[in-house]
Short mmCIF file of N, CA and C in Angstrom, two decimals:
data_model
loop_
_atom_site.label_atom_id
_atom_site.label_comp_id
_atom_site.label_asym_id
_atom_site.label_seq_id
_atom_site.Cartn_x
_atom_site.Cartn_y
_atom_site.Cartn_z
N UNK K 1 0.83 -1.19 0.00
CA UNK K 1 0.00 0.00 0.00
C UNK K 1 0.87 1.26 0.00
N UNK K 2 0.73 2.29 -1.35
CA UNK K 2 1.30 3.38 -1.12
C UNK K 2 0.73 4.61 0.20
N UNK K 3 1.51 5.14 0.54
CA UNK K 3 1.54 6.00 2.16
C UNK K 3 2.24 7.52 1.03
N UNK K 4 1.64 8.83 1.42
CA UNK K 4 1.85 9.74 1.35
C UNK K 4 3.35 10.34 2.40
N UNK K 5 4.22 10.55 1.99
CA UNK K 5 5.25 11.63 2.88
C UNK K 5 5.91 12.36 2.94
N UNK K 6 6.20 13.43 3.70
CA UNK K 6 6.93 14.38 3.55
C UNK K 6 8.18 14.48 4.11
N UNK K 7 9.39 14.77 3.65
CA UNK K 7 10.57 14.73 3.87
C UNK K 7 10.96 16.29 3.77
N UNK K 8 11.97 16.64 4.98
CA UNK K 8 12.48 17.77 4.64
C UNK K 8 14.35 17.47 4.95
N UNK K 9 15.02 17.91 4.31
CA UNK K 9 16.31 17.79 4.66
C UNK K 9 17.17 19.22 4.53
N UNK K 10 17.85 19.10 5.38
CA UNK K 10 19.34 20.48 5.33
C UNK K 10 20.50 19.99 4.63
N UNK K 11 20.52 20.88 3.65
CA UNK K 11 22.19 20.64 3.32
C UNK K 11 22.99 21.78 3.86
N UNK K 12 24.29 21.10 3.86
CA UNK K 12 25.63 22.19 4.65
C UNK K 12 25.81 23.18 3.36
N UNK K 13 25.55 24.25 4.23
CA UNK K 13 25.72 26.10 3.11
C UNK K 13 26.88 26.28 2.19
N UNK K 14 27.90 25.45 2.63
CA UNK K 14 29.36 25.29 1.73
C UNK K 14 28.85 24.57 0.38
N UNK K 15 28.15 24.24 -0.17
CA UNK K 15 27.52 23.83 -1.59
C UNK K 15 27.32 24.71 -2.32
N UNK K 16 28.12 24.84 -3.54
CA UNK K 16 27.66 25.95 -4.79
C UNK K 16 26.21 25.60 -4.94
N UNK K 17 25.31 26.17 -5.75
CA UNK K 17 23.93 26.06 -6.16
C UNK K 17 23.94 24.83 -7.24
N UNK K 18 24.98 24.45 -7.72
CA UNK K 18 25.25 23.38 -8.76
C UNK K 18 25.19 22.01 -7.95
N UNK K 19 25.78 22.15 -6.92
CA UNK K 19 26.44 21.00 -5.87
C UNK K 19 24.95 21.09 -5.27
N UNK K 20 24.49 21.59 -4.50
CA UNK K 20 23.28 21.46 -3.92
C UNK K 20 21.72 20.58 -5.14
N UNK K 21 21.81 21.73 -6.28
CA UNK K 21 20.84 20.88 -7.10
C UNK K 21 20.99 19.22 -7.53
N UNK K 22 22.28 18.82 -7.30
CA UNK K 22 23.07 17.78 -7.62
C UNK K 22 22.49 16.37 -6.72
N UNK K 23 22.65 17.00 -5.67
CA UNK K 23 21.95 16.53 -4.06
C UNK K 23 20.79 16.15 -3.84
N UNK K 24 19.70 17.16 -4.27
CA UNK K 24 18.51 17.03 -4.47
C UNK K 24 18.29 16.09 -5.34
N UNK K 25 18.69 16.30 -6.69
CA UNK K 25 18.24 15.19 -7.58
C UNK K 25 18.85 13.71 -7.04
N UNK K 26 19.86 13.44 -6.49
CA UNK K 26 20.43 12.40 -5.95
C UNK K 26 19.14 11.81 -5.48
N UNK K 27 18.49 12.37 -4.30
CA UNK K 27 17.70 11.89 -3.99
C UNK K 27 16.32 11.56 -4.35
N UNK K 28 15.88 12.22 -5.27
CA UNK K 28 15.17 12.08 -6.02
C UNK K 28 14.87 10.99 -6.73
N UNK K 29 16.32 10.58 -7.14
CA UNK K 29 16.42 9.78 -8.05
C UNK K 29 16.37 7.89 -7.41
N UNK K 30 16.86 8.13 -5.81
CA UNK K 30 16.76 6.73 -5.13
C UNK K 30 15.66 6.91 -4.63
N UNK K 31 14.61 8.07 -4.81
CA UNK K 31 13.31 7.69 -4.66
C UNK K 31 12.20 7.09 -6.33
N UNK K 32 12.57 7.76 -7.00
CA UNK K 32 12.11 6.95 -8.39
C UNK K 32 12.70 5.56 -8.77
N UNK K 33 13.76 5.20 -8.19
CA UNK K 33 14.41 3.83 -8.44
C UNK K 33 13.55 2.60 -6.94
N UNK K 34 12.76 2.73 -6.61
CA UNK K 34 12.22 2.08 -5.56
C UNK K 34 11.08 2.66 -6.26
N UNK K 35 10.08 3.06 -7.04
CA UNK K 35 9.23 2.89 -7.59
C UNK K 35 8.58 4.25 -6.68
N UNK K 36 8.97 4.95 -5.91
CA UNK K 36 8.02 6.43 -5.21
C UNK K 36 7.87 7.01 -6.38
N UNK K 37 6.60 7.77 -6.26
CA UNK K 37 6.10 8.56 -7.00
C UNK K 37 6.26 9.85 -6.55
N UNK K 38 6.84 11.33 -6.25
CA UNK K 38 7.16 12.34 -6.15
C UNK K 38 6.44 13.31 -6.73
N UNK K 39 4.96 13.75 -5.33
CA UNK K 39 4.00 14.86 -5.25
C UNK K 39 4.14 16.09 -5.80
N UNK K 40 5.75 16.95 -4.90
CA UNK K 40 6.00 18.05 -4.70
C UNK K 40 7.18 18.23 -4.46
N UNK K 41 7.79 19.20 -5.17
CA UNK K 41 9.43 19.27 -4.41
C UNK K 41 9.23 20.89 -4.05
N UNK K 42 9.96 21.01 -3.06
CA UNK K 42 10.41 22.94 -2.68
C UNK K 42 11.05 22.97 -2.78
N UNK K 43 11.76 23.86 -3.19
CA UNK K 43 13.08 24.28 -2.72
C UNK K 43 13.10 25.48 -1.77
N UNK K 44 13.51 25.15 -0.68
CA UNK K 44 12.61 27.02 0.35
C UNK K 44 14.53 27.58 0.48
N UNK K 45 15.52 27.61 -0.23
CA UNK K 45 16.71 28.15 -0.19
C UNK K 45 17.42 28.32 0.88
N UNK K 46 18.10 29.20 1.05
CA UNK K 46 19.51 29.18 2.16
C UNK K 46 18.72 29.62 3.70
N UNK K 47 18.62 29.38 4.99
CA UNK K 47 17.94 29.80 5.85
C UNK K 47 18.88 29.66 7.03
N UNK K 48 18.64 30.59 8.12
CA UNK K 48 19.42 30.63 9.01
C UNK K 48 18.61 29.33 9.87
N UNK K 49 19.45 28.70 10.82
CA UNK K 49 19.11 27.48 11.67
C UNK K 49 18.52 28.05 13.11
N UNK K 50 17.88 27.00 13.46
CA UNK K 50 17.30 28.02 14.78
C UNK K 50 18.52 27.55 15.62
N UNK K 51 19.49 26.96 15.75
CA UNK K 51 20.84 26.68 16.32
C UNK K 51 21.76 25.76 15.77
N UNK K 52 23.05 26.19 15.81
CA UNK K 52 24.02 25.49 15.16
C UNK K 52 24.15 24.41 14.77
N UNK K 53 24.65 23.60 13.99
CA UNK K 53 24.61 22.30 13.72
C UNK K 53 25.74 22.10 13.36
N UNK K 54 26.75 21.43 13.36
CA UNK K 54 28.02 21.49 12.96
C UNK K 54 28.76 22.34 12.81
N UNK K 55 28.97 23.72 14.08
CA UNK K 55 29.24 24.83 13.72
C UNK K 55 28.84 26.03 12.09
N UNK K 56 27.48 25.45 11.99
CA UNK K 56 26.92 25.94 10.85
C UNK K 56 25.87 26.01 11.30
N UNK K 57 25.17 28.18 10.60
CA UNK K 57 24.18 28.03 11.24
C UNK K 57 23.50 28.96 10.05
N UNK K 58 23.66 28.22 8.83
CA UNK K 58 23.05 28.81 7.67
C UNK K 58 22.75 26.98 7.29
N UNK K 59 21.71 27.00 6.43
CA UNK K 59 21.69 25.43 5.19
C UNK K 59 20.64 25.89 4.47
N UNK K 60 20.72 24.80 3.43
CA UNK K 60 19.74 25.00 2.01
C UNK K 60 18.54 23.55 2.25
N UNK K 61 17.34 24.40 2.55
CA UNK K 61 16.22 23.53 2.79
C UNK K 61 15.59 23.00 1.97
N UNK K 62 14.84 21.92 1.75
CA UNK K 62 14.32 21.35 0.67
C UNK K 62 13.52 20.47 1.16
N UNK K 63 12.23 20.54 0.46
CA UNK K 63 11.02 19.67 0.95
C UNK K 63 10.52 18.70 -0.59
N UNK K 64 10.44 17.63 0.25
CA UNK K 64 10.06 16.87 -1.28
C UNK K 64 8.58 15.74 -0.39
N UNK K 65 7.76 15.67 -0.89
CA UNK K 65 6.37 14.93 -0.98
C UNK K 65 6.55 13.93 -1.67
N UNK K 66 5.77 12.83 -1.40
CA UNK K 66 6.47 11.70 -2.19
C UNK K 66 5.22 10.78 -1.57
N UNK K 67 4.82 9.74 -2.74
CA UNK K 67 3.59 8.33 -2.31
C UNK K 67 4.82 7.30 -2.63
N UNK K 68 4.59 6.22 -1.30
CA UNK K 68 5.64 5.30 -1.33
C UNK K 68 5.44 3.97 -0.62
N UNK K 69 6.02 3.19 -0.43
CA UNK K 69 5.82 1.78 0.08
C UNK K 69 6.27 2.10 0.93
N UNK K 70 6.70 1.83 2.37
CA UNK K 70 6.88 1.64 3.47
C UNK K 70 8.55 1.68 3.59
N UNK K 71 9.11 0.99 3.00
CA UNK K 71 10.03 0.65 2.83
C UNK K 71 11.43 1.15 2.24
N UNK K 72 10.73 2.33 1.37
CA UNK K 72 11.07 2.94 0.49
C UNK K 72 11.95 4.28 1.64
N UNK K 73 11.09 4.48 2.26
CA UNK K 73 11.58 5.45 3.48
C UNK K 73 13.05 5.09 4.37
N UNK K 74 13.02 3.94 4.69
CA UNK K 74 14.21 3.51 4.98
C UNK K 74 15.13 3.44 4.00
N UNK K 75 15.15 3.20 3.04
CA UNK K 75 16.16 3.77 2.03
C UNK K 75 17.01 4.92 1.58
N UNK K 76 15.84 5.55 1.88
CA UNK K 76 16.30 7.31 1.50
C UNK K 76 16.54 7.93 2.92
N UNK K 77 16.66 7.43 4.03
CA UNK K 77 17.22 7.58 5.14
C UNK K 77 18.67 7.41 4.91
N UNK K 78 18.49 6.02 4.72
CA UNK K 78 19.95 5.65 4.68
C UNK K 78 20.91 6.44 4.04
N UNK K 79 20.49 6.80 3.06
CA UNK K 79 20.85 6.98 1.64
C UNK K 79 21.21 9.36 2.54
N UNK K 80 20.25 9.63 3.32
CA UNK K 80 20.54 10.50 3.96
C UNK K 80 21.89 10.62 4.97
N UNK K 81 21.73 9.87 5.49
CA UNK K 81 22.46 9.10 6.96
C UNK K 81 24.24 9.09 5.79
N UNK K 82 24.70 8.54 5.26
CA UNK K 82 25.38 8.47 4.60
C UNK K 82 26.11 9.50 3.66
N UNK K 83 24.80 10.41 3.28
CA UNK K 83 25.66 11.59 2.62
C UNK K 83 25.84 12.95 3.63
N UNK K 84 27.44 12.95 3.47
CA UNK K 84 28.02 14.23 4.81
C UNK K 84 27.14 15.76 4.15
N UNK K 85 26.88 15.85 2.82
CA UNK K 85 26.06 16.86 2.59
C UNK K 85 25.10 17.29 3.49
N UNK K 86 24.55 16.45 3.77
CA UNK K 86 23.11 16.37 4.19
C UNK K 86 23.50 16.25 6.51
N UNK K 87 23.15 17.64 6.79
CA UNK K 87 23.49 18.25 8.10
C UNK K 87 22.42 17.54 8.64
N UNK K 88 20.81 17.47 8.42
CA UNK K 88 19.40 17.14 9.38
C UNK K 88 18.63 16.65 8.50
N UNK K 89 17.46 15.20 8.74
CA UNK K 89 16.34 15.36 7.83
C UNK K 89 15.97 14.88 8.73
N UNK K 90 14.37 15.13 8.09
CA UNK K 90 12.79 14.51 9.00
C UNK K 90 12.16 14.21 8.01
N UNK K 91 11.71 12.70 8.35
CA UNK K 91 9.97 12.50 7.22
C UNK K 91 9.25 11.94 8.22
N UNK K 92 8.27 12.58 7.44
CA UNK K 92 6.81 12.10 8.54
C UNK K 92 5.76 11.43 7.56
N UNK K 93 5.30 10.15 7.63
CA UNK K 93 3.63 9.79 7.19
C UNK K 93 2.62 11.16 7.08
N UNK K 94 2.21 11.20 6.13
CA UNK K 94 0.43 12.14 6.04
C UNK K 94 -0.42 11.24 6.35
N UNK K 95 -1.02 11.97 7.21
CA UNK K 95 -2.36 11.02 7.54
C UNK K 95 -3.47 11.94 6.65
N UNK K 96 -4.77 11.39 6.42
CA UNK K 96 -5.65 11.59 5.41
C UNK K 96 -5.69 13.22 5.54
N UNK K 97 -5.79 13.91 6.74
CA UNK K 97 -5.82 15.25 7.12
C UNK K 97 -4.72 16.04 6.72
N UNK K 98 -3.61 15.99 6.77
CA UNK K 98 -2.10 15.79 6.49
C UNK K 98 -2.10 16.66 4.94
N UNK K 99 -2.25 15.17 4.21
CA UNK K 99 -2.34 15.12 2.87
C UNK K 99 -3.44 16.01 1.90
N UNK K 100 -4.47 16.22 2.66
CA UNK K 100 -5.03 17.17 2.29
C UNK K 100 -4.99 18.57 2.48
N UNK K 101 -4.32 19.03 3.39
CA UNK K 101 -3.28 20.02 4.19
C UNK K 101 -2.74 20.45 2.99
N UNK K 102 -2.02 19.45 2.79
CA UNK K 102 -1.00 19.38 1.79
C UNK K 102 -0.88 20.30 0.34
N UNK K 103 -1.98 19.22 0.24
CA UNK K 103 -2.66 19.31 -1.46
C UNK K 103 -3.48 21.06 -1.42
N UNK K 104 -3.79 21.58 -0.31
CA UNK K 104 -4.66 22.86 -0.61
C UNK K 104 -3.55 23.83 -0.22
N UNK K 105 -2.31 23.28 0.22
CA UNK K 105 -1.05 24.24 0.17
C UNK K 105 -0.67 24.43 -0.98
N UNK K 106 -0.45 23.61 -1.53
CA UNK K 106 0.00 23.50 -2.85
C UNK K 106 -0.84 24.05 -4.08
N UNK K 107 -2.01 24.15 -3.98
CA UNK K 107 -2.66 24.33 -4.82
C UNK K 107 -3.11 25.72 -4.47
N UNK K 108 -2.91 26.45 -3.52
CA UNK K 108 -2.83 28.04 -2.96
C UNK K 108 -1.32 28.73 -3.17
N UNK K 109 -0.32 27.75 -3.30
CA UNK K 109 1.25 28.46 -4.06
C UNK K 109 1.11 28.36 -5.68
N UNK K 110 -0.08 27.45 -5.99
CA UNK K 110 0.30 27.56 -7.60
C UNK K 110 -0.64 28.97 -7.67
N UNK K 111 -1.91 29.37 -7.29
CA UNK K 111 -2.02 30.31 -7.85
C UNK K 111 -2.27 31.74 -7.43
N UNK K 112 -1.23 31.75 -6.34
CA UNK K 112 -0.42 33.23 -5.67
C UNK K 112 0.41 33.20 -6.70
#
C-alpha cells in the first residue's frame, strides 16, 4: 500500500547552487528507483538554523512529498544518513488530514 510523505532535509551552506541541485536530484532519483512517485518538491533556499549544527548556522532547505511503500523510506534515510552533505532530515507519514493540508497548500502556491 502506497503511504503519502513528507521529507524535509538540510544541506551544509558550503555547496555551490550546482552542488546542492546535484543533491537534491540524488535523492530524487533513489526515490524513483524504488518505484516512489514524487508529489511536490520545494526548494525554500539558504535559511538561518534556529541553532548550530556542525558549527553551521546557515543550510539549504528542501522539501520533497512523495507516495511510497513503506520501505522505500528507509532507504532514503539511509541513503541521507550516509551523505556528509546532508546536516538534518525529517519524514513524517500524512495522515488523510495531512495530505489534504497538503494538497490545498500546494494548490494556494500555484495560484499566488
Amino acid at each position: 500500500m502506497m503511504n503519502q510523505y513528507e521529507t524535509v532535509f538540510i544541506l551544509t551552506p558550503v555547496l555551490s547552487d550546482v552542488q546542492m541541485k546535484e543533491t537534491v536530484e540524488k535523492f530524487k532519483g533513489i526515490l524513483a528507483a524504488q518505484g516512489a512517485e514524487i508529489v511536490n518538491e520545494e526548494n525554500w533556499g539558504l535559511k538561518k538554523l534556529a541553532y548550530p549544527i556542525e558549527k553551521k548556522s546557515t543550510g539549504f532547505y528542501t522539501l520533497l512529498e512523495f507516495k511510497a511503500e513503506p520501505t522505500v523510506v528507509d532507504k532514503l534515510e539511509i541513503g541521507f544518513r550516509r551523505d556528509e552533505r546532508v546536516i538534518r532530515f525529517l519524514t513524517v507519514k500524512l495522515d488523510k488530514f495531512a495530505a489534504a493540508y497538503a494538497e490545498k497548500r500546494r494548490n494556494n502556491k500555484k495560484e499566488a
